[in-house]
Amino acid sequence: YRRIAGLAQPLARAGVTDVWLPPPSHSVSPEGYLPGRLYDLDTGYGSKEELQGCLEALKEAGLRPMADLVINHRCADEQDENGVWNRFSNKSFPRVCQADGECEGVTDWGQWAITSTDPLFNGTGNPDTGDDYEAAPDLDHLNPQLREALTEWMHWLVAEVGFESWRLDFARGYGGEFAGQYILDTVGTEPLCVGEYWADAVWKGPDLDYDQNPMRQILCDWLDVASARGARVAAFDFTTKAILQWAVRSGELWRLRDAQGQPPGLIGWWPERAVTFLENHDTGFECGGQGHWSFPEDHLEAGYAYLLTHPGHPCIFLPHLFGCAAADSCHASLPKVLHELLDVRQRAGVVASSKVDILAAEQDLYVARVAPGQDEEGKHGLYVKMGSKFHIPEDLAPPHPWKVESSGLNFAVWLLTS
C-alpha cells in the first residue's frame, strides 16, 4: 500500500484513471483470494491505516481506487461435528448497537450460508447460481440475510475505508443479477466496475478457432444480466486477449478482423463494456504471478500498441509500467513505450467507443485507422500498424503530415501533426 501511494501522482500523470488493488481482507492465501475475516484489513499488503492512506493518496491524485471483491466464496474458521470447515464465526464483524446503548455481535454464519450444491462443504442453502469453486465454500447469494451482510460490508469499504468501485473476482461463480445489484446498492451508477468472467475460448484441435463469437457471446450474456437494472459494469475482454496473443505469436494478424470487418474481441461488439488487458496476477509470471495464460513476452510492446490504440477500457499491468518493486523493471524498454502510447491515446482522442476502420489484416500485417470519440473536438484519431512486414502498400500508408509518434518491434503508431 505504501508503494502504491507513492505512485499515485506518476500514475495520474501517465493518464491512468482507475487503480485496481488486491483483495483487502484477511485471507487464508497471502494473495487475498481465499477471504476469511472480512472486516480484518491487516494483511501482507499493509495495515488498515496504510490502506486508507493509500486510497486517500490515489483520490488526491484524481484516481479512482477499485477493490478486488471476492464474494463468490469465503473460508470458514470453524469445523462442524464431521470435521468440515463450514462455520463462520464473524468475529471481525462490527457489533450492532441499538438506541438504548445495548450492543450485540453479528449472527454467525453456518451451513445455511453455503450453497446446497457445493460438493465439499455440506451446505444447506439454495443451489448455486454459477460455477462451483472447489477451494472454499460457495456462498448462497439467493439468501437475503447473506446478501444484506455482504452489502453492509461493501458499504463499509466505501464509507470507512475509501474504495469507490469494484472488480468482481470469479464472476462466473454467481448470477450476474447479484453482481449488478451489489454494484447499484453500494457505489451506484457512476463508477465503472468490472467483472472477471473468464469465458472459455473455442478451439479446433490444438489451434485457436478463428471464430470466437461463442466466447464473446458468453461475456455479452453476462453483461446483459449484470447491467439490466442500470449498473455501469464491464467485463474483462478475455476474447481479445486470446486472439491477440495467438496472432502476435504466430504472425496470423488476419485473426484481428472478424467476418464483419470489426475487431474480433468484445471490443468489436460492445467496446464501452470491455476492459482489455494483456496480463494480470493470474495469467502472467511477473512478480510471482501464476502464469496460467501468459502473453508472449517478446510481443508485449506490440500487444499494448493494439490495446492502447483501440476502443474499450485498456488495463495496464502495474509491473509492466513500474516494475515489481521500487527501482525495478521487468522489461527494460516497456515502460517508455507504455508512456508514449498512453500519451498518444490521449492526444488522438481515442476513447472506449471509438470506431475502428481496419485497412489490412493478413499474415504479418495489420493496419487500422482509429477515430477519435464524438466529444473529442480538434482531435484526429490515429493510424496503427502491426506485424513484421516493413513495407506498407501506398494506398494504406498514413499520408503527410501524419507522423510516427511511437514505434518498436513489429508496431508503429501515427498522429496527425499540424
Protein backbone atom coordinates (compact mmCIF):
# COMPACT_ATOMS: atom_id res chain seq x y z
CA TYR A 1 0.00 0.00 0.00
CA ARG A 2 2.84 2.39 0.77
CA ARG A 3 4.37 1.80 -2.65
CA ILE A 4 1.08 2.37 -4.48
CA ALA A 5 0.52 5.57 -2.51
CA GLY A 6 3.93 6.77 -3.70
CA LEU A 7 2.99 6.00 -7.30
CA ALA A 8 -0.30 7.93 -7.21
CA GLN A 9 1.00 11.08 -8.88
CA PRO A 10 3.12 9.26 -11.52
CA LEU A 11 0.11 7.09 -12.40
CA ALA A 12 -2.10 10.15 -12.81
CA ARG A 13 0.49 11.93 -14.96
CA ALA A 14 0.71 8.85 -17.18
CA GLY A 15 -3.03 9.06 -17.92
CA VAL A 16 -4.31 6.30 -15.64
CA THR A 17 -7.86 6.85 -14.33
CA ASP A 18 -8.62 3.85 -12.07
CA VAL A 19 -6.37 1.68 -9.88
CA TRP A 20 -7.38 -1.92 -9.16
CA LEU A 21 -5.98 -3.01 -5.79
CA PRO A 22 -5.80 -6.56 -4.37
CA PRO A 23 -8.47 -8.04 -2.09
CA PRO A 24 -8.38 -6.02 1.15
CA SER A 25 -9.46 -8.60 3.73
CA HIS A 26 -7.71 -11.26 5.79
CA SER A 27 -7.24 -14.37 3.68
CA VAL A 28 -6.07 -17.95 4.04
CA SER A 29 -3.90 -17.35 0.98
CA PRO A 30 -1.49 -14.38 1.10
CA GLU A 31 -2.73 -13.01 -2.22
CA GLY A 32 -6.20 -12.44 -0.77
CA TYR A 33 -8.37 -14.74 -2.87
CA LEU A 34 -9.43 -17.06 -0.03
CA PRO A 35 -11.02 -14.46 2.27
CA GLY A 36 -11.97 -15.25 5.84
CA ARG A 37 -12.35 -12.35 8.29
CA LEU A 38 -13.94 -9.77 6.00
CA TYR A 39 -13.58 -6.76 8.31
CA ASP A 40 -9.95 -7.56 9.20
CA LEU A 41 -7.91 -5.42 6.80
CA ASP A 42 -4.45 -6.05 8.24
CA THR A 43 -2.80 -8.15 5.53
CA GLY A 44 0.57 -8.73 3.91
CA TYR A 45 -0.10 -5.70 1.72
CA GLY A 46 -0.21 -3.43 4.75
CA SER A 47 -2.40 -2.36 7.65
CA LYS A 48 -5.90 -0.92 7.51
CA GLU A 49 -4.43 2.51 8.21
CA GLU A 50 -1.89 2.12 5.40
CA LEU A 51 -4.68 1.06 3.04
CA GLN A 52 -6.74 4.12 3.97
CA GLY A 53 -3.69 6.33 3.39
CA CYS A 54 -3.11 4.69 0.02
CA LEU A 55 -6.70 5.25 -1.11
CA GLU A 56 -6.57 8.86 0.04
CA ALA A 57 -3.37 9.44 -1.95
CA LEU A 58 -4.97 7.92 -5.05
CA LYS A 59 -8.06 10.10 -4.74
CA GLU A 60 -5.98 13.22 -4.16
CA ALA A 61 -4.26 12.45 -7.48
CA GLY A 62 -7.64 12.19 -9.21
CA LEU A 63 -7.61 8.39 -9.42
CA ARG A 64 -10.49 6.07 -8.56
CA PRO A 65 -9.49 3.19 -6.21
CA MET A 66 -11.07 -0.14 -7.13
CA ALA A 67 -11.30 -3.01 -4.61
CA ASP A 68 -10.94 -6.62 -5.71
CA LEU A 69 -14.13 -8.14 -4.26
CA VAL A 70 -14.04 -11.87 -3.59
CA ILE A 71 -17.66 -12.62 -2.73
CA ASN A 72 -18.25 -15.88 -4.58
CA HIS A 73 -16.76 -17.83 -1.69
CA ARG A 74 -15.41 -17.44 1.83
CA CYS A 75 -13.21 -19.60 4.05
CA ALA A 76 -14.79 -20.79 7.29
CA ASP A 77 -12.87 -20.61 10.58
CA GLU A 78 -14.63 -23.42 12.45
CA GLN A 79 -15.43 -27.08 11.73
CA ASP A 80 -18.70 -28.89 12.17
CA GLU A 81 -19.11 -32.18 14.06
CA ASN A 82 -17.86 -34.04 10.98
CA GLY A 83 -14.68 -32.03 10.68
CA VAL A 84 -15.89 -29.98 7.69
CA TRP A 85 -14.93 -26.31 7.59
CA ASN A 86 -18.34 -24.70 7.17
CA ARG A 87 -18.88 -22.41 10.15
CA PHE A 88 -18.05 -18.71 10.09
CA SER A 89 -17.66 -17.03 13.49
CA ASN A 90 -17.83 -13.45 12.10
CA LYS A 91 -15.60 -12.28 14.95
CA SER A 92 -14.31 -9.40 12.82
CA PHE A 93 -17.79 -8.07 12.05
CA PRO A 94 -18.75 -4.82 13.84
CA ARG A 95 -21.12 -5.04 16.78
CA VAL A 96 -24.70 -3.91 16.23
CA CYS A 97 -25.79 -1.26 18.75
CA GLN A 98 -29.33 -0.12 19.49
CA ALA A 99 -30.53 3.35 20.51
CA ASP A 100 -30.54 2.31 24.18
CA GLY A 101 -26.84 1.55 24.00
CA GLU A 102 -27.21 -2.25 24.01
CA CYS A 103 -24.79 -3.91 21.58
CA GLU A 104 -24.57 -7.42 20.25
CA GLY A 105 -22.40 -9.27 17.79
CA VAL A 106 -23.46 -10.15 14.27
CA THR A 107 -25.05 -13.58 13.85
CA ASP A 108 -22.52 -16.19 12.88
CA TRP A 109 -22.89 -17.87 9.52
CA GLY A 110 -23.40 -21.60 9.32
CA GLN A 111 -24.09 -24.19 6.67
CA TRP A 112 -27.12 -22.13 5.62
CA ALA A 113 -24.73 -19.60 4.04
CA ILE A 114 -23.22 -22.24 1.74
CA THR A 115 -24.89 -23.44 -1.46
CA SER A 116 -26.53 -26.85 -1.28
CA THR A 117 -24.80 -27.92 -4.49
CA ASP A 118 -21.29 -27.29 -3.13
CA PRO A 119 -19.81 -30.82 -3.29
CA LEU A 120 -17.31 -30.45 -0.44
CA PHE A 121 -18.66 -28.26 2.36
CA ASN A 122 -22.12 -29.71 3.17
CA GLY A 123 -24.06 -26.51 2.60
CA THR A 124 -27.78 -26.36 3.29
CA GLY A 125 -28.57 -23.18 1.35
CA ASN A 126 -30.05 -22.75 -2.11
CA PRO A 127 -28.49 -24.25 -5.25
CA ASP A 128 -25.54 -22.34 -6.67
CA THR A 129 -26.36 -19.71 -9.29
CA GLY A 130 -22.99 -20.12 -11.02
CA ASP A 131 -19.95 -22.36 -11.25
CA ASP A 132 -18.52 -24.16 -8.23
CA TYR A 133 -15.24 -23.01 -6.68
CA GLU A 134 -13.54 -26.03 -5.16
CA ALA A 135 -11.05 -24.35 -2.82
CA ALA A 136 -13.60 -22.72 -0.48
CA PRO A 137 -17.32 -22.81 0.41
CA ASP A 138 -19.52 -21.21 -2.24
CA LEU A 139 -21.79 -18.54 -0.77
CA ASP A 140 -25.56 -18.64 -1.28
CA HIS A 141 -26.37 -15.33 -2.93
CA LEU A 142 -30.07 -16.26 -3.09
CA ASN A 143 -30.19 -15.86 0.69
CA PRO A 144 -31.32 -12.31 1.60
CA GLN A 145 -29.57 -12.40 5.00
CA LEU A 146 -26.23 -13.16 3.36
CA ARG A 147 -26.74 -10.52 0.67
CA GLU A 148 -27.54 -7.94 3.34
CA ALA A 149 -24.35 -8.79 5.27
CA LEU A 150 -22.20 -8.55 2.15
CA THR A 151 -23.83 -5.27 1.14
CA GLU A 152 -23.18 -3.79 4.59
CA TRP A 153 -19.53 -4.83 4.35
CA MET A 154 -19.23 -3.24 0.89
CA HIS A 155 -20.83 -0.04 2.22
CA TRP A 156 -18.22 -0.04 4.99
CA LEU A 157 -15.41 -0.44 2.43
CA VAL A 158 -16.71 2.70 0.72
CA ALA A 159 -17.58 4.89 3.72
CA GLU A 160 -14.95 3.82 6.23
CA VAL A 161 -12.05 2.68 4.06
CA GLY A 162 -12.36 4.78 0.90
CA PHE A 163 -12.92 2.48 -2.08
CA GLU A 164 -15.04 3.80 -4.95
CA SER A 165 -15.58 0.87 -7.34
CA TRP A 166 -15.34 -2.91 -7.59
CA ARG A 167 -13.53 -5.58 -9.54
CA LEU A 168 -15.63 -8.73 -9.11
CA ASP A 169 -13.48 -11.83 -8.77
CA PHE A 170 -14.70 -15.15 -10.26
CA ALA A 171 -17.88 -13.54 -11.56
CA ARG A 172 -18.92 -16.77 -13.25
CA GLY A 173 -19.43 -18.26 -9.79
CA TYR A 174 -22.74 -16.49 -9.04
CA GLY A 175 -25.57 -14.95 -11.00
CA GLY A 176 -24.92 -11.72 -12.85
CA GLU A 177 -28.11 -10.25 -11.39
CA PHE A 178 -26.48 -10.26 -7.95
CA ALA A 179 -23.33 -8.64 -9.30
CA GLY A 180 -25.38 -5.79 -10.73
CA GLN A 181 -27.44 -5.36 -7.56
CA TYR A 182 -24.38 -5.24 -5.29
CA ILE A 183 -22.93 -2.51 -7.51
CA LEU A 184 -26.13 -0.45 -7.54
CA ASP A 185 -26.64 -0.80 -3.79
CA THR A 186 -23.10 0.26 -2.84
CA VAL A 187 -21.48 2.54 -5.45
CA GLY A 188 -24.38 3.46 -7.73
CA THR A 189 -24.32 4.01 -11.47
CA GLU A 190 -21.39 6.41 -11.97
CA PRO A 191 -18.15 4.45 -11.40
CA LEU A 192 -17.07 1.76 -13.84
CA CYS A 193 -16.95 -1.68 -12.21
CA VAL A 194 -15.61 -4.79 -13.93
CA GLY A 195 -16.34 -8.49 -13.66
CA GLU A 196 -13.80 -11.25 -14.12
CA TYR A 197 -15.81 -13.70 -16.20
CA TRP A 198 -13.15 -15.99 -17.63
CA ALA A 199 -15.03 -17.49 -20.58
CA ASP A 200 -13.64 -20.47 -22.47
CA ALA A 201 -12.13 -19.97 -25.92
CA VAL A 202 -13.16 -22.06 -28.92
CA TRP A 203 -10.53 -24.46 -30.25
CA LYS A 204 -10.04 -26.58 -33.35
CA GLY A 205 -7.80 -29.32 -32.09
CA PRO A 206 -4.61 -27.64 -30.85
CA ASP A 207 -5.34 -24.36 -32.67
CA LEU A 208 -7.44 -21.40 -31.65
CA ASP A 209 -10.54 -21.20 -33.83
CA TYR A 210 -10.86 -18.08 -36.00
CA ASP A 211 -14.49 -17.61 -34.93
CA GLN A 212 -14.63 -16.64 -31.25
CA ASN A 213 -18.21 -15.40 -31.36
CA PRO A 214 -19.34 -18.03 -28.81
CA MET A 215 -16.75 -16.78 -26.34
CA ARG A 216 -17.71 -13.14 -26.63
CA GLN A 217 -21.41 -14.02 -26.62
CA ILE A 218 -20.91 -15.51 -23.14
CA LEU A 219 -19.45 -12.20 -21.99
CA CYS A 220 -22.32 -10.24 -23.55
CA ASP A 221 -24.90 -12.53 -21.94
CA TRP A 222 -23.35 -11.93 -18.51
CA LEU A 223 -23.22 -8.18 -19.14
CA ASP A 224 -26.87 -8.14 -20.21
CA VAL A 225 -27.90 -9.66 -16.88
CA ALA A 226 -25.47 -7.71 -14.69
CA SER A 227 -26.40 -4.34 -16.20
CA ALA A 228 -30.13 -4.98 -16.60
CA ARG A 229 -31.05 -2.62 -13.72
CA GLY A 230 -28.65 0.13 -14.72
CA ALA A 231 -25.30 -0.84 -13.17
CA ARG A 232 -22.29 0.50 -15.08
CA VAL A 233 -20.44 -2.79 -15.27
CA ALA A 234 -17.87 -4.02 -17.79
CA ALA A 235 -16.18 -7.38 -18.35
CA PHE A 236 -12.55 -8.24 -18.86
CA ASP A 237 -12.16 -8.89 -22.58
CA PHE A 238 -10.73 -12.40 -22.47
CA THR A 239 -11.68 -12.82 -26.13
CA THR A 240 -9.33 -10.04 -27.26
CA LYS A 241 -6.54 -11.47 -25.09
CA ALA A 242 -6.99 -14.96 -26.55
CA ILE A 243 -6.94 -13.79 -30.16
CA LEU A 244 -4.29 -11.10 -29.81
CA GLN A 245 -1.67 -13.25 -28.10
CA TRP A 246 -2.17 -16.04 -30.63
CA ALA A 247 -1.96 -13.58 -33.53
CA VAL A 248 1.25 -11.81 -32.47
CA ARG A 249 2.98 -15.07 -31.59
CA SER A 250 2.17 -16.73 -34.93
CA GLY A 251 2.08 -13.67 -37.21
CA GLU A 252 -1.53 -14.59 -38.07
CA LEU A 253 -2.71 -10.99 -37.89
CA TRP A 254 -5.64 -11.81 -40.16
CA ARG A 255 -7.26 -13.00 -36.93
CA LEU A 256 -7.58 -9.35 -35.82
CA ARG A 257 -10.51 -8.75 -38.18
CA ASP A 258 -13.72 -10.72 -37.74
CA ALA A 259 -16.10 -11.81 -40.50
CA GLN A 260 -17.93 -8.46 -40.28
CA GLY A 261 -14.72 -6.44 -40.61
CA GLN A 262 -14.61 -5.46 -36.93
CA PRO A 263 -12.19 -6.21 -34.07
CA PRO A 264 -12.77 -9.85 -33.10
CA GLY A 265 -12.98 -9.45 -29.33
CA LEU A 266 -15.63 -7.98 -27.05
CA ILE A 267 -14.43 -4.55 -28.27
CA GLY A 268 -15.88 -5.42 -31.68
CA TRP A 269 -19.37 -5.89 -30.22
CA TRP A 270 -19.63 -3.84 -27.03
CA PRO A 271 -16.48 -1.73 -26.59
CA GLU A 272 -17.94 0.54 -23.91
CA ARG A 273 -18.30 -2.52 -21.65
CA ALA A 274 -14.93 -4.14 -22.48
CA VAL A 275 -11.82 -3.90 -20.28
CA THR A 276 -8.92 -5.05 -22.43
CA PHE A 277 -5.73 -6.43 -20.92
CA LEU A 278 -2.63 -8.45 -21.71
CA GLU A 279 -1.66 -9.76 -18.30
CA ASN A 280 -2.67 -9.92 -14.66
CA HIS A 281 -1.75 -11.78 -11.47
CA ASP A 282 -3.42 -14.98 -12.76
CA THR A 283 -2.14 -15.04 -16.34
CA GLY A 284 1.41 -13.67 -16.14
CA PHE A 285 4.63 -14.75 -14.41
CA GLU A 286 5.73 -11.25 -13.34
CA CYS A 287 6.16 -10.58 -9.60
CA GLY A 288 5.35 -14.17 -8.64
CA GLY A 289 2.24 -14.43 -10.83
CA GLN A 290 0.68 -17.80 -11.53
CA GLY A 291 1.41 -17.81 -15.26
CA HIS A 292 -1.81 -19.59 -16.23
CA TRP A 293 -2.07 -17.96 -19.68
CA SER A 294 0.83 -15.62 -20.28
CA PHE A 295 1.15 -13.18 -23.15
CA PRO A 296 4.32 -13.80 -25.25
CA GLU A 297 6.96 -11.66 -23.56
CA ASP A 298 8.71 -10.62 -26.78
CA HIS A 299 5.45 -9.14 -28.09
CA LEU A 300 4.28 -7.13 -25.08
CA GLU A 301 5.07 -3.81 -26.78
CA ALA A 302 3.05 -4.72 -29.88
CA GLY A 303 0.26 -6.07 -27.68
CA TYR A 304 -0.01 -2.81 -25.79
CA ALA A 305 0.18 -0.90 -29.07
CA TYR A 306 -3.04 -2.70 -30.04
CA LEU A 307 -4.78 -2.20 -26.67
CA LEU A 308 -3.89 1.47 -26.26
CA THR A 309 -4.85 2.47 -29.81
CA HIS A 310 -8.16 0.61 -29.88
CA PRO A 311 -11.57 1.10 -28.21
CA GLY A 312 -12.50 -0.37 -24.86
CA HIS A 313 -11.02 0.45 -21.47
CA PRO A 314 -7.37 -0.71 -21.59
CA CYS A 315 -5.90 -2.10 -18.37
CA ILE A 316 -2.12 -1.97 -17.80
CA PHE A 317 -0.43 -4.49 -15.51
CA LEU A 318 1.47 -2.39 -12.96
CA PRO A 319 4.76 -4.37 -13.22
CA HIS A 320 4.88 -3.53 -16.92
CA LEU A 321 4.78 0.20 -16.13
CA PHE A 322 6.73 0.45 -12.87
CA GLY A 323 8.32 -2.96 -12.25
CA CYS A 324 7.71 -5.36 -9.39
CA ALA A 325 9.37 -3.19 -6.73
CA ALA A 326 10.93 0.23 -6.37
CA ALA A 327 13.79 0.81 -8.86
CA ASP A 328 12.96 -2.49 -10.57
CA SER A 329 11.80 -3.10 -14.14
CA CYS A 330 10.75 -6.47 -15.51
CA HIS A 331 11.06 -5.24 -19.10
CA ALA A 332 13.69 -2.60 -19.83
CA SER A 333 12.07 -0.76 -22.75
CA LEU A 334 8.39 -1.43 -22.00
CA PRO A 335 7.74 1.43 -19.52
CA LYS A 336 8.97 4.02 -22.04
CA VAL A 337 6.75 2.56 -24.76
CA LEU A 338 3.75 2.49 -22.44
CA HIS A 339 4.16 6.14 -21.52
CA GLU A 340 4.40 7.02 -25.22
CA LEU A 341 1.28 5.02 -26.07
CA LEU A 342 -0.71 6.46 -23.18
CA ASP A 343 0.20 9.94 -24.36
CA VAL A 344 -0.70 9.09 -27.96
CA ARG A 345 -4.11 7.73 -26.93
CA GLN A 346 -4.97 10.97 -25.16
CA ARG A 347 -3.68 13.24 -27.91
CA ALA A 348 -5.52 11.23 -30.57
CA GLY A 349 -8.79 11.39 -28.62
CA VAL A 350 -9.28 7.61 -28.62
CA VAL A 351 -11.97 6.54 -26.14
CA ALA A 352 -13.83 3.37 -25.25
CA SER A 353 -16.42 3.92 -28.01
CA SER A 354 -14.02 4.91 -30.82
CA LYS A 355 -14.70 3.45 -34.26
CA VAL A 356 -12.10 1.29 -35.99
CA ASP A 357 -11.52 1.09 -39.75
CA ILE A 358 -9.38 -1.99 -40.36
CA LEU A 359 -7.47 -1.35 -43.58
CA ALA A 360 -5.44 -4.56 -43.67
CA ALA A 361 -5.42 -7.81 -41.68
CA GLU A 362 -3.25 -10.51 -43.21
CA GLN A 363 -0.23 -12.63 -42.43
CA ASP A 364 2.36 -10.40 -40.68
CA LEU A 365 0.48 -7.14 -41.42
CA TYR A 366 -2.30 -5.26 -39.64
CA VAL A 367 -3.20 -1.64 -40.36
CA ALA A 368 -6.10 0.29 -38.85
CA ARG A 369 -7.30 3.84 -38.51
CA VAL A 370 -8.99 4.57 -35.19
CA ALA A 371 -11.29 7.58 -34.93
CA PRO A 372 -11.50 9.98 -32.00
CA GLY A 373 -14.50 9.92 -29.72
CA GLN A 374 -17.51 12.03 -30.66
CA ASP A 375 -16.77 14.53 -27.89
CA GLU A 376 -13.05 14.83 -28.66
CA GLU A 377 -13.12 18.10 -30.62
CA GLY A 378 -9.99 19.06 -32.52
CA LYS A 379 -8.51 15.57 -32.35
CA HIS A 380 -7.98 13.31 -35.33
CA GLY A 381 -7.54 9.77 -34.11
CA LEU A 382 -4.55 7.69 -35.19
CA TYR A 383 -3.13 5.05 -37.50
CA VAL A 384 -1.58 1.86 -36.13
CA LYS A 385 0.46 -0.75 -37.95
CA MET A 386 1.47 -4.14 -36.55
CA GLY A 387 3.43 -7.05 -37.95
CA SER A 388 6.86 -7.87 -39.33
CA LYS A 389 6.13 -6.66 -42.87
CA PHE A 390 8.18 -3.50 -43.21
CA HIS A 391 6.55 -2.19 -46.39
CA ILE A 392 3.00 -0.82 -46.19
CA PRO A 393 1.14 -0.59 -49.52
CA GLU A 394 0.94 3.02 -50.64
CA ASP A 395 -2.85 3.13 -50.50
CA LEU A 396 -2.73 2.08 -46.82
CA ALA A 397 0.11 4.27 -45.61
CA PRO A 398 -0.77 7.33 -43.48
CA PRO A 399 -0.43 10.40 -45.73
CA HIS A 400 1.62 13.50 -44.98
CA PRO A 401 1.57 15.23 -42.49
CA TRP A 402 0.85 12.14 -40.31
CA LYS A 403 3.93 11.36 -38.22
CA VAL A 404 5.17 8.30 -36.31
CA GLU A 405 4.82 9.06 -32.57
CA SER A 406 5.67 5.64 -31.13
CA SER A 407 7.30 2.55 -32.61
CA GLY A 408 9.03 -0.65 -31.61
CA LEU A 409 9.29 -4.31 -32.54
CA ASN A 410 6.51 -5.00 -35.06
CA PHE A 411 4.44 -1.87 -34.42
CA ALA A 412 4.18 1.83 -35.24
CA VAL A 413 1.59 4.50 -34.39
CA TRP A 414 0.96 7.75 -36.31
CA LEU A 415 -0.64 11.02 -35.25
CA LEU A 416 -1.65 13.97 -37.41
CA THR A 417 0.77 16.84 -36.82
CA SER A 418 -0.09 20.47 -37.54
